[in-house]
CSV table of C-alpha atoms and ligand atoms in Angstrom, one decimal:
chain,number,residue,atom,x,y,z
O,6,MET,CA,32.0,-15.7,-23.2
O,7,GLU,CA,31.7,-12.3,-22.2
O,8,ASN,CA,31.4,-12.5,-18.6
O,9,SER,CA,30.9,-9.2,-17.2
O,10,LYS,CA,28.1,-9.1,-19.0
O,11,PHE,CA,26.8,-12.4,-16.4
O,12,GLN,CA,28.2,-10.7,-13.9
O,13,GLN,CA,26.1,-7.4,-14.2
O,14,MET,CA,23.0,-9.5,-14.9
O,15,ILE,CA,23.8,-10.9,-11.5
O,16,ASP,CA,24.4,-7.8,-9.9
O,17,ASP,CA,21.0,-6.3,-11.4
O,18,PHE,CA,19.1,-9.2,-9.3
O,19,THR,CA,21.5,-8.9,-6.3
O,20,LEU,CA,19.9,-7.4,-3.2
O,21,ASP,CA,22.2,-6.9,0.1
O,22,SER,CA,20.9,-6.9,3.7
O,23,ASP,CA,20.5,-3.6,3.7
O,24,ALA,CA,18.2,-3.5,0.5
O,25,ILE,CA,15.7,-6.2,2.1
O,26,LYS,CA,15.7,-4.2,5.2
O,27,GLU,CA,14.3,-1.1,3.4
O,28,ILE,CA,11.7,-3.3,1.7
O,29,ALA,CA,10.3,-4.8,4.8
O,30,ALA,CA,10.5,-1.6,6.3
O,31,SER,CA,8.4,0.0,3.2
O,32,PHE,CA,6.1,-2.9,3.4
O,33,ARG,CA,5.4,-2.5,6.7
O,34,TYR,CA,4.2,0.9,6.1
O,35,ASP,CA,2.1,-0.1,3.5
O,36,ILE,CA,0.6,-2.4,6.1
O,37,ASP,CA,0.0,0.1,8.7
O,38,ALA,CA,-1.6,2.7,5.9
O,39,GLY,CA,-3.8,-0.1,4.6
O,40,VAL,CA,-5.1,-0.9,8.1
O,41,ARG,CA,-5.8,2.4,8.6
O,42,GLU,CA,-7.5,2.9,5.4
O,43,THR,CA,-5.4,6.1,4.3
O,44,GLY,CA,-5.8,5.7,0.9
O,45,GLU,CA,-1.7,5.3,0.3
O,46,SER,CA,-1.2,1.6,0.3
O,47,SER,CA,-0.3,-0.4,-2.5
O,48,LEU,CA,-1.6,-3.5,-0.5
O,49,ARG,CA,-5.3,-4.4,-1.3
O,50,MET,CA,-5.8,-5.4,2.2
O,51,LEU,CA,-8.7,-7.5,2.0
O,52,LYS,CA,-11.2,-8.6,4.6
O,53,SER,CA,-11.8,-12.2,4.5
O,54,TYR,CA,-14.8,-12.0,7.2
O,55,ILE,CA,-13.2,-15.4,8.9
O,56,GLY,CA,-10.7,-15.8,12.2
O,57,LEU,CA,-9.0,-18.4,13.3
O,58,PRO,CA,-10.3,-22.1,14.0
O,59,THR,CA,-10.5,-23.6,17.2
O,60,GLY,CA,-9.1,-27.2,16.0
O,61,ASN,CA,-12.4,-28.8,17.3
O,62,GLU,CA,-14.0,-27.9,13.8
O,63,LYS,CA,-16.5,-31.0,12.4
O,64,GLY,CA,-18.5,-32.3,9.9
O,65,GLU,CA,-18.0,-33.0,6.4
O,66,TYR,CA,-17.8,-30.8,3.6
O,67,LEU,CA,-17.1,-30.3,0.4
O,68,ALA,CA,-14.0,-27.9,-0.8
O,69,LEU,CA,-13.2,-26.7,-4.2
O,70,ASP,CA,-9.8,-25.3,-4.4
O,71,PHE,CA,-9.5,-23.1,-7.6
O,72,GLY,CA,-6.1,-21.2,-8.1
O,73,GLY,CA,-4.0,-22.6,-10.5
O,74,THR,CA,-3.5,-24.4,-13.8
O,75,ASN,CA,-5.2,-27.5,-11.5
O,76,LEU,CA,-8.5,-27.6,-10.1
O,77,ARG,CA,-9.8,-29.9,-7.2
O,78,VAL,CA,-12.9,-30.8,-5.5
O,79,VAL,CA,-12.6,-32.6,-2.3
O,80,LEU,CA,-14.9,-34.2,0.1
O,81,ILE,CA,-13.4,-33.7,3.8
O,82,ARG,CA,-14.3,-34.9,7.2
O,83,LEU,CA,-13.3,-33.0,9.8
O,84,GLU,CA,-12.5,-34.7,13.3
O,85,GLY,CA,-11.7,-31.8,15.4
O,86,ASN,CA,-8.2,-32.2,17.6
O,87,GLY,CA,-6.7,-30.8,14.5
O,88,LYS,CA,-7.8,-33.9,12.2
O,89,PHE,CA,-9.3,-34.5,9.0
O,90,GLU,CA,-9.9,-37.2,6.3
O,91,VAL,CA,-10.0,-36.9,2.7
O,92,ILE,CA,-12.9,-38.9,1.6
O,93,LYS,CA,-12.8,-38.4,-1.9
O,94,LYS,CA,-10.6,-36.2,-4.1
O,95,VAL,CA,-11.5,-35.2,-8.0
O,96,ALA,CA,-8.2,-33.3,-9.7
O,97,LYS,CA,-8.4,-32.1,-13.2
O,98,PRO,CA,-6.2,-29.8,-15.4
O,99,LEU,CA,-7.8,-25.9,-16.4
O,100,VAL,CA,-5.9,-26.5,-19.5
O,101,LYS,CA,-5.6,-29.6,-21.5
O,102,PRO,CA,-3.1,-28.9,-24.9
O,103,GLY,CA,-4.8,-29.1,-28.2
O,104,GLU,CA,-8.2,-30.3,-26.3
O,105,TYR,CA,-9.4,-27.3,-24.1
O,106,ASP,CA,-8.2,-24.0,-22.4
O,107,PHE,CA,-10.5,-22.8,-20.0
O,108,ILE,CA,-8.4,-20.1,-18.6
O,109,CYS,CA,-7.5,-18.1,-22.0
O,110,ALA,CA,-9.2,-15.3,-23.3
O,111,ASP,CA,-11.7,-16.9,-26.0
O,112,ALA,CA,-13.1,-19.3,-22.6
O,113,ASN,CA,-16.0,-18.0,-20.9
O,114,ALA,CA,-17.9,-17.7,-17.4
O,115,ASP,CA,-20.3,-20.4,-18.4
O,116,GLU,CA,-17.4,-22.9,-20.1
O,117,LEU,CA,-15.5,-22.2,-16.9
O,118,PHE,CA,-18.0,-23.0,-14.1
O,119,ASP,CA,-19.8,-25.7,-16.2
O,120,PHE,CA,-16.4,-27.6,-15.9
O,121,ILE,CA,-16.3,-26.9,-12.4
O,122,ALA,CA,-19.9,-28.1,-11.8
O,123,ASP,CA,-19.0,-31.5,-13.5
O,124,MET,CA,-16.2,-32.2,-11.1
O,125,VAL,CA,-18.2,-31.1,-8.4
O,126,GLU,CA,-20.4,-34.1,-9.2
O,127,GLU,CA,-18.3,-36.9,-10.1
O,128,ALA,CA,-17.1,-35.5,-6.1
O,129,VAL,CA,-20.2,-36.4,-4.8
O,130,ASP,CA,-20.6,-39.6,-7.0
O,131,GLY,CA,-23.7,-38.3,-9.0
O,132,ASP,CA,-25.4,-37.6,-5.7
O,133,HIS,CA,-28.2,-35.3,-6.6
O,134,ASP,CA,-30.4,-35.0,-2.8
O,135,LYS,CA,-27.7,-35.4,-0.2
O,136,LYS,CA,-26.9,-31.6,1.1
O,137,TYR,CA,-23.5,-30.5,1.2
O,138,LEU,CA,-21.8,-27.4,2.5
O,139,LEU,CA,-19.1,-26.4,-0.2
O,140,GLY,CA,-16.2,-24.1,0.7
O,141,HIS,CA,-14.5,-22.2,-2.1
O,142,THR,CA,-10.9,-21.5,-1.9
O,143,PHE,CA,-10.3,-18.9,-4.7
O,144,SER,CA,-7.2,-17.6,-5.3
O,145,PHE,CA,-7.5,-15.0,-6.8
O,146,PRO,CA,-8.1,-11.0,-5.5
O,147,SER,CA,-11.8,-10.6,-4.3
O,148,ALA,CA,-13.9,-7.7,-2.6
O,149,GLN,CA,-15.7,-9.6,-0.3
O,150,THR,CA,-18.6,-8.1,2.0
O,151,ASN,CA,-19.0,-11.2,4.1
O,152,ILE,CA,-18.1,-14.7,3.9
O,153,TYR,CA,-20.3,-15.9,0.8
O,154,ASN,CA,-20.0,-12.9,-1.5
O,155,ALA,CA,-16.5,-12.6,-3.1
O,156,ARG,CA,-16.1,-10.3,-6.3
O,157,LEU,CA,-13.0,-10.9,-8.5
O,158,ILE,CA,-11.3,-7.8,-8.9
O,159,ILE,CA,-8.9,-8.6,-11.4
O,160,TRP,CA,-7.2,-11.8,-12.8
O,161,THR,CA,-4.2,-12.4,-12.0
O,162,LYS,CA,-1.0,-15.1,-13.0
O,163,GLU,CA,-2.1,-15.0,-16.6
O,164,PHE,CA,-5.7,-15.9,-16.2
O,165,ALA,CA,-8.1,-14.5,-19.3
O,166,THR,CA,-11.8,-16.3,-18.9
O,167,LYS,CA,-13.9,-13.5,-19.9
O,168,GLY,CA,-16.9,-12.7,-18.0
O,169,VAL,CA,-15.7,-13.4,-14.1
O,170,GLU,CA,-14.1,-9.8,-13.2
O,171,GLY,CA,-16.3,-8.1,-11.7
O,172,GLU,CA,-19.0,-11.1,-10.8
O,173,VAL,CA,-19.3,-12.5,-7.7
O,174,VAL,CA,-17.5,-16.1,-8.1
O,175,ASN,CA,-20.2,-18.0,-6.3
O,176,ASP,CA,-23.1,-17.1,-7.8
O,177,LEU,CA,-21.2,-18.0,-11.0
O,178,LEU,CA,-20.4,-21.4,-9.4
O,179,LYS,CA,-24.3,-21.5,-7.8
O,180,ALA,CA,-25.7,-21.3,-11.4
O,181,ALA,CA,-23.6,-23.6,-12.7
O,182,LEU,CA,-24.6,-26.1,-9.9
O,183,ALA,CA,-28.1,-25.5,-10.8
O,184,ARG,CA,-27.4,-25.6,-14.7
O,185,LYS,CA,-26.4,-29.4,-13.7
O,186,ASN,CA,-29.0,-29.9,-11.5
O,187,LEU,CA,-26.7,-30.0,-8.1
O,188,SER,CA,-28.6,-27.9,-6.0
O,189,ASN,CA,-28.2,-29.6,-3.0
O,190,VAL,CA,-24.5,-28.5,-3.2
O,191,GLU,CA,-24.7,-24.8,-1.3
O,192,PRO,CA,-21.4,-22.6,-1.3
O,193,THR,CA,-21.5,-20.9,1.7
O,194,ALA,CA,-17.6,-19.9,2.0
O,195,VAL,CA,-14.9,-18.2,-0.1
O,196,ILE,CA,-11.7,-17.3,1.1
O,197,ASN,CA,-8.1,-16.7,-0.7
O,198,ASP,CA,-5.6,-19.6,-1.0
O,199,THR,CA,-3.2,-17.9,1.7
O,200,VAL,CA,-6.2,-17.6,4.0
O,201,ALA,CA,-6.7,-21.4,3.5
O,202,VAL,CA,-2.8,-22.1,4.7
O,203,LEU,CA,-3.2,-19.9,7.7
O,204,LEU,CA,-6.5,-21.7,8.6
O,205,ALA,CA,-5.3,-25.2,8.2
O,206,ALA,CA,-2.1,-24.7,10.1
O,207,ALA,CA,-4.1,-23.1,12.6
O,208,TYR,CA,-6.5,-26.2,12.9
O,209,LYS,CA,-3.5,-28.4,12.9
O,210,LEU,CA,-0.4,-26.7,14.5
O,211,GLY,CA,-2.1,-23.6,16.4
O,212,ASN,CA,0.0,-21.0,17.2
O,213,VAL,CA,0.4,-19.4,13.6
O,214,ASN,CA,-1.0,-16.0,12.4
O,215,VAL,CA,1.0,-15.6,8.8
O,216,GLY,CA,-0.1,-17.8,5.6
O,217,SER,CA,1.4,-17.4,2.7
O,218,ILE,CA,1.5,-19.3,-0.6
O,219,TYR,CA,5.2,-19.0,-2.8
O,220,ALA,CA,4.3,-20.9,-5.9
O,221,THR,CA,3.0,-20.2,-9.6
O,222,GLY,CA,1.6,-17.1,-7.9
O,223,HIS,CA,2.8,-15.5,-4.2
O,224,ASN,CA,0.7,-13.6,-1.6
O,225,THR,CA,0.3,-13.8,2.0
O,226,CYS,CA,-2.2,-13.4,4.6
O,227,TYR,CA,-2.3,-12.7,8.3
O,228,TYR,CA,-4.4,-12.2,11.6
O,229,GLU,CA,-5.5,-8.7,12.2
O,230,THR,CA,-6.4,-8.1,15.5
O,231,TYR,CA,-6.5,-3.8,14.8
O,232,THR,CA,-5.1,-3.8,18.4
O,233,SER,CA,-1.5,-2.5,17.5
O,234,ALA,CA,-3.0,0.1,15.6
O,235,GLY,CA,-5.1,0.7,18.1
O,236,LEU,CA,-8.7,0.6,16.0
O,237,GLY,CA,-11.5,-1.3,17.6
O,238,LYS,CA,-12.8,-3.1,14.7
O,239,PRO,CA,-13.7,-6.8,14.7
O,240,ALA,CA,-10.8,-8.8,14.3
O,241,MET,CA,-10.4,-11.1,10.9
O,242,VAL,CA,-7.9,-12.6,8.6
O,243,ILE,CA,-6.7,-9.9,5.9
O,244,ASN,CA,-5.8,-10.9,2.4
O,245,MET,CA,-3.2,-8.6,1.6
O,246,GLU,CA,-2.7,-9.5,-1.7
O,247,SER,CA,0.9,-8.7,-0.9
O,248,GLY,CA,2.0,-9.8,-4.6
O,249,GLY,CA,0.6,-6.4,-6.0
O,250,PHE,CA,2.8,-4.5,-3.5
O,251,ASN,CA,4.7,-2.2,-6.0
O,252,LYS,CA,7.2,-0.2,-3.9
O,253,LEU,CA,9.9,-1.8,-5.0
O,254,ALA,CA,13.3,-0.8,-7.3
O,255,ILE,CA,12.8,-2.8,-10.4
O,256,ASN,CA,15.6,-3.8,-13.3
O,257,LYS,CA,15.4,-3.6,-16.7
O,258,TYR,CA,14.2,-7.4,-16.7
O,259,ASP,CA,11.4,-6.9,-14.6
O,260,TYR,CA,10.5,-3.8,-16.4
O,261,LYS,CA,10.4,-5.7,-19.9
O,262,LEU,CA,8.5,-9.0,-18.0
O,263,ASP,CA,5.8,-6.4,-16.9
O,264,LEU,CA,4.7,-4.5,-20.4
O,265,GLU,CA,4.9,-8.1,-22.0
O,266,SER,CA,2.6,-9.7,-19.2
O,267,GLU,CA,-1.3,-9.5,-19.4
O,268,LYS,CA,-1.7,-7.0,-17.0
O,269,PRO,CA,1.1,-4.4,-17.0
O,270,TYR,CA,1.8,-2.5,-14.1
O,271,GLU,CA,-0.1,-5.1,-11.7
O,272,GLN,CA,1.1,-7.4,-9.4
O,273,ARG,CA,4.8,-6.0,-9.4
O,274,LEU,CA,6.2,-7.8,-6.4
O,275,GLU,CA,4.3,-11.1,-7.5
O,276,LYS,CA,6.8,-10.8,-10.9
O,277,MET,CA,9.8,-10.6,-9.3
O,278,VAL,CA,9.6,-13.6,-7.0
O,279,SER,CA,6.8,-16.6,-8.1
O,280,GLY,CA,7.0,-19.4,-10.0
O,281,ARG,CA,5.3,-18.4,-13.0
O,282,TYR,CA,7.8,-15.7,-14.0
O,283,MET,CA,11.5,-16.6,-12.5
O,284,GLY,CA,11.7,-18.4,-15.6
O,285,GLU,CA,10.8,-15.7,-17.8
O,286,LEU,CA,13.3,-13.0,-16.1
O,287,PHE,CA,16.1,-15.9,-16.5
O,288,ALA,CA,15.0,-16.2,-20.5
O,289,TYR,CA,15.2,-12.7,-21.0
O,290,CYS,CA,18.8,-13.0,-19.1
O,291,LEU,CA,19.7,-15.6,-21.9
O,292,ASP,CA,18.6,-13.9,-24.7
O,293,GLU,CA,20.5,-10.5,-23.5
O,294,ALA,CA,23.8,-12.8,-23.6
O,295,TRP,CA,23.5,-15.2,-26.6
O,296,GLY,CA,20.7,-13.5,-28.5
O,297,ILE,CA,18.1,-16.8,-28.1
O,298,GLY,CA,15.2,-15.2,-28.8
O,299,LYS,CA,12.2,-16.2,-27.4
O,300,VAL,CA,12.8,-19.4,-25.4
O,301,SER,CA,10.3,-19.9,-22.5
O,302,PHE,CA,12.2,-21.3,-19.1
O,303,THR,CA,10.0,-22.6,-16.9
O,304,SER,CA,10.7,-22.6,-12.5
O,305,ILE,CA,11.0,-26.3,-12.6
O,306,ASP,CA,13.9,-25.6,-15.3
O,307,ILE,CA,15.1,-23.0,-12.7
O,308,SER,CA,15.0,-26.0,-10.1
O,309,ARG,CA,16.7,-28.0,-12.5
O,310,ILE,CA,19.6,-25.8,-12.7
O,311,LEU,CA,20.0,-25.2,-8.6
O,312,ALA,CA,20.2,-29.1,-8.3
O,313,ASP,CA,22.7,-29.6,-10.5
O,314,ASN,CA,26.2,-29.7,-8.3
O,315,SER,CA,28.4,-31.8,-10.5
O,316,ASP,CA,31.8,-30.1,-10.7
O,317,THR,CA,31.0,-30.2,-14.9
O,318,LEU,CA,27.3,-29.1,-14.9
O,319,ASN,CA,26.5,-31.4,-17.0
O,320,ASP,CA,22.7,-31.4,-16.8
O,321,VAL,CA,22.7,-27.1,-16.9
O,322,CYS,CA,24.9,-28.1,-20.4
O,323,ALA,CA,22.2,-30.5,-21.5
O,324,LEU,CA,18.9,-28.0,-20.4
O,325,LEU,CA,20.6,-25.7,-22.3
O,326,LYS,CA,20.8,-27.6,-25.5
O,327,GLU,CA,17.4,-29.1,-25.3
O,328,LYS,CA,15.9,-25.4,-24.5
O,329,THR,CA,18.1,-23.6,-27.0
O,330,ASN,CA,20.0,-25.5,-28.8
O,331,LEU,CA,23.5,-23.3,-27.5
O,332,ASP,CA,26.5,-26.1,-26.7
O,333,ILE,CA,28.0,-24.5,-23.9
O,334,GLU,CA,30.8,-25.5,-21.9
O,335,THR,CA,31.2,-25.8,-18.1
O,336,GLU,CA,32.9,-22.2,-17.5
O,337,ASP,CA,29.6,-20.7,-19.4
O,338,ALA,CA,27.3,-23.0,-17.1
O,339,VAL,CA,29.1,-21.8,-14.2
O,340,TRP,CA,27.9,-18.5,-15.1
O,341,VAL,CA,24.1,-19.5,-16.2
O,342,LYS,CA,23.7,-21.5,-12.4
O,343,ALA,CA,25.4,-18.5,-10.5
O,344,LEU,CA,22.4,-16.7,-13.0
O,345,ALA,CA,19.5,-18.9,-12.0
O,346,GLU,CA,20.9,-18.7,-8.0
O,347,THR,CA,20.7,-15.3,-7.9
O,348,ILE,CA,17.0,-14.6,-9.2
O,349,ALA,CA,16.0,-17.5,-7.0
O,350,SER,CA,17.9,-15.9,-3.9
O,351,ARG,CA,16.5,-12.5,-4.8
O,352,SER,CA,12.8,-14.0,-4.8
O,353,ALA,CA,13.9,-15.6,-1.1
O,354,ARG,CA,15.0,-12.6,0.1
O,355,VAL,CA,12.2,-10.5,-1.1
O,356,VAL,CA,9.3,-12.9,-0.3
O,357,VAL,CA,10.6,-12.8,3.6
O,358,ALA,CA,10.9,-9.0,3.8
O,359,THR,CA,7.3,-9.2,3.7
O,360,TYR,CA,6.9,-11.2,6.3
O,361,CYS,CA,9.1,-9.5,8.7
O,362,GLY,CA,7.0,-6.1,8.0
O,363,ILE,CA,4.1,-8.2,9.2
O,364,MET,CA,6.2,-8.7,12.3
O,365,TRP,CA,7.0,-5.4,12.6
O,366,HIS,CA,3.4,-3.9,12.0
O,367,LEU,CA,1.8,-6.9,14.7
O,368,TYR,CA,4.4,-6.3,17.5
O,369,PRO,CA,5.3,-2.7,16.8
O,370,ASN,CA,7.2,-2.3,20.6
O,371,GLY,CA,9.0,-5.4,19.9
O,372,GLY,CA,8.6,-9.0,21.9
O,373,ILE,CA,7.5,-11.0,19.2
O,374,PRO,CA,6.4,-14.0,20.5
O,375,LYS,CA,7.5,-17.6,19.1
O,376,GLN,CA,5.4,-18.4,16.4
O,377,TYR,CA,5.0,-20.4,13.0
O,378,ILE,CA,4.7,-18.5,9.4
O,379,ALA,CA,3.1,-21.3,7.8
O,380,VAL,CA,4.0,-22.2,3.7
O,381,ASP,CA,2.4,-23.7,0.8
O,382,GLY,CA,3.7,-23.8,-2.7
O,383,SER,CA,5.8,-25.6,-5.2
O,384,VAL,CA,8.8,-22.9,-5.1
O,385,PHE,CA,8.7,-23.0,-1.0
O,386,GLU,CA,8.5,-27.0,-1.2
O,387,LYS,CA,10.1,-28.0,-4.1
O,388,MET,CA,13.0,-25.1,-5.2
O,389,PRO,CA,16.7,-25.6,-4.2
O,390,THR,CA,18.3,-23.1,-2.1
O,391,ILE,CA,14.6,-21.2,-1.6
O,392,LYS,CA,14.4,-22.0,2.2
O,393,GLU,CA,18.2,-21.9,3.0
O,394,ASN,CA,17.9,-18.0,1.0
O,395,MET,CA,15.0,-17.6,3.7
O,396,GLN,CA,16.2,-18.7,6.4
O,397,LYS,CA,19.6,-16.5,6.1
O,398,ALA,CA,17.4,-13.5,5.5
O,399,ILE,CA,15.2,-14.1,8.3
O,400,TYR,CA,18.7,-13.8,10.4
O,401,GLU,CA,20.0,-10.7,8.3
O,402,ILE,CA,16.5,-8.9,9.0
O,403,MET,CA,15.3,-9.9,12.7
O,404,GLU,CA,18.4,-10.0,14.0
O,405,ASP,CA,17.8,-11.2,17.4
O,406,ASP,CA,14.3,-12.1,16.7
O,407,ALA,CA,15.3,-14.3,14.3
O,408,ASP,CA,14.4,-18.0,16.8
O,409,LYS,CA,10.6,-16.4,17.5
O,410,LEU,CA,9.8,-17.3,13.6
O,411,GLU,CA,9.6,-20.5,12.3
O,412,LEU,CA,8.9,-21.3,8.4
O,413,VAL,CA,6.9,-24.5,8.2
O,414,LEU,CA,5.0,-26.3,5.2
O,415,GLU,CA,1.6,-26.3,5.4
O,416,ASN,CA,0.9,-29.1,2.3
O,417,GLY,CA,-2.2,-29.1,0.5
O,418,GLY,CA,-3.9,-26.6,2.6
O,419,SER,CA,-6.4,-25.3,0.4
O,420,ALA,CA,-8.5,-28.1,0.6
O,421,LEU,CA,-8.4,-28.5,4.4
O,422,GLY,CA,-8.7,-24.8,4.9
O,423,ALA,CA,-12.1,-24.6,2.8
O,424,ALA,CA,-13.4,-27.2,4.8
O,425,LEU,CA,-12.6,-25.3,7.9
O,426,ALA,CA,-14.2,-22.1,6.2
O,427,ALA,CA,-17.4,-23.8,5.6
O,428,ALA,CA,-17.2,-25.0,9.1
O,429,MET,CA,-16.1,-21.9,11.0
O,430,GLU,CA,-18.5,-19.1,12.1
O,431,PRO,CA,-18.0,-16.2,9.9
O,432,VAL,CA,-17.0,-12.8,11.5
O,433,GLU,CA,-19.8,-10.1,11.0
O,434,GLY,CA,-18.6,-6.3,10.1
Q,3,GLC,C1,-2.0,-14.3,-7.1
Q,3,GLC,C2,-3.5,-13.7,-6.6
Q,3,GLC,C3,-4.0,-14.0,-5.0
Q,3,GLC,C4,-3.2,-15.5,-4.5
Q,3,GLC,C5,-1.6,-16.2,-5.3
Q,3,GLC,C6,-1.1,-17.1,-4.8
Q,3,GLC,O1,-1.0,-13.3,-6.5
Q,3,GLC,O2,-3.8,-12.8,-7.0
Q,3,GLC,O3,-4.9,-14.1,-4.7
Q,3,GLC,O4,-3.2,-15.8,-2.9
Q,3,GLC,O5,-1.7,-15.7,-6.7
Q,3,GLC,O6,-2.0,-18.0,-5.7
């Protein structure tokens, strides 16, 4: 086996302390430029028209969580004091191989939203009379003019359903509900999933300004008061669409992945870090090493490789056999695992660099107060090594301020956040 080939690939994915500090600094620059609307930022910096909850929101709300391949409609009762209860939950995949696929380019908006309306009907037990307010977590870049009106700018995460880009998603949902005689369900608020995570964590814990998703996709939002920028605008949560950050040096595997994706040149950062893409980067490397051709690896495969801590790495060998039919020995498996570790560690380090960039923007004169950074998503929650690598990167970048930041898992915040958004007074402006 040509070890030098693997060593080269590992080097290509390695980011040292200086490199992540530089990413943090240029990310901060783009936040500042975005807040000042100078036109130089690669971040979309989308206004959410919502602030942070008090923790005392109350009432029963429907929450629609639409952002990945699994769709959820949840009936939630907010009880105040950071407490809530899930009364009913309906969950269905948007793709069932051989049966249906609502996210491919052959599907259209009406089919997709009719499917969603059917799930809403199930969640309210077929009740066509009682009035329900619905909060919608819609996890794609949307241009908002108020809390209701969010227009999908562009699909991300390889979604391709026709007739949704450029549309006001709640109008599509409203029309589908009307087709099912469900006009008693009223969509009132749309938020991004990052915003949902932030609202949910603020409701339960308080002391949090940043919400982030680290899963199939990756993105972060934060509470912008406009004070550090000296601008007197109304404070609100900003969905940065940080996955679109593009001031990054990419390697040849990133380049190839980008060209072969649904949306080349878009979502540069997301394509380096998120669960949807890490397995693909890994597959390109194995193809270069062993000519395995187009084999698809997922982030679950990466997790499985990282979880094999045996001396013989039998499970890494077994996985390679299952996926590629290659018979590899422990000696090669060591390289395969080292490669997977480096791809995962690059991801964790870049994500943390963006969080540090936000802190530098919010506290330009230092004095960062102790606070949580709320994160949800399968990569953060389940991929081995990720949390340790993130913690290490926080220390490398923030140095003495590192102990001010605590990463906290906000599990399932999408539905709670949507309910909160329906319950809260929106921000005007
Ligand atoms: C993609 C979407 C973004 C979302 C993220 C996580 O980056 O563009 O809106 O927050 O995925 O689901």
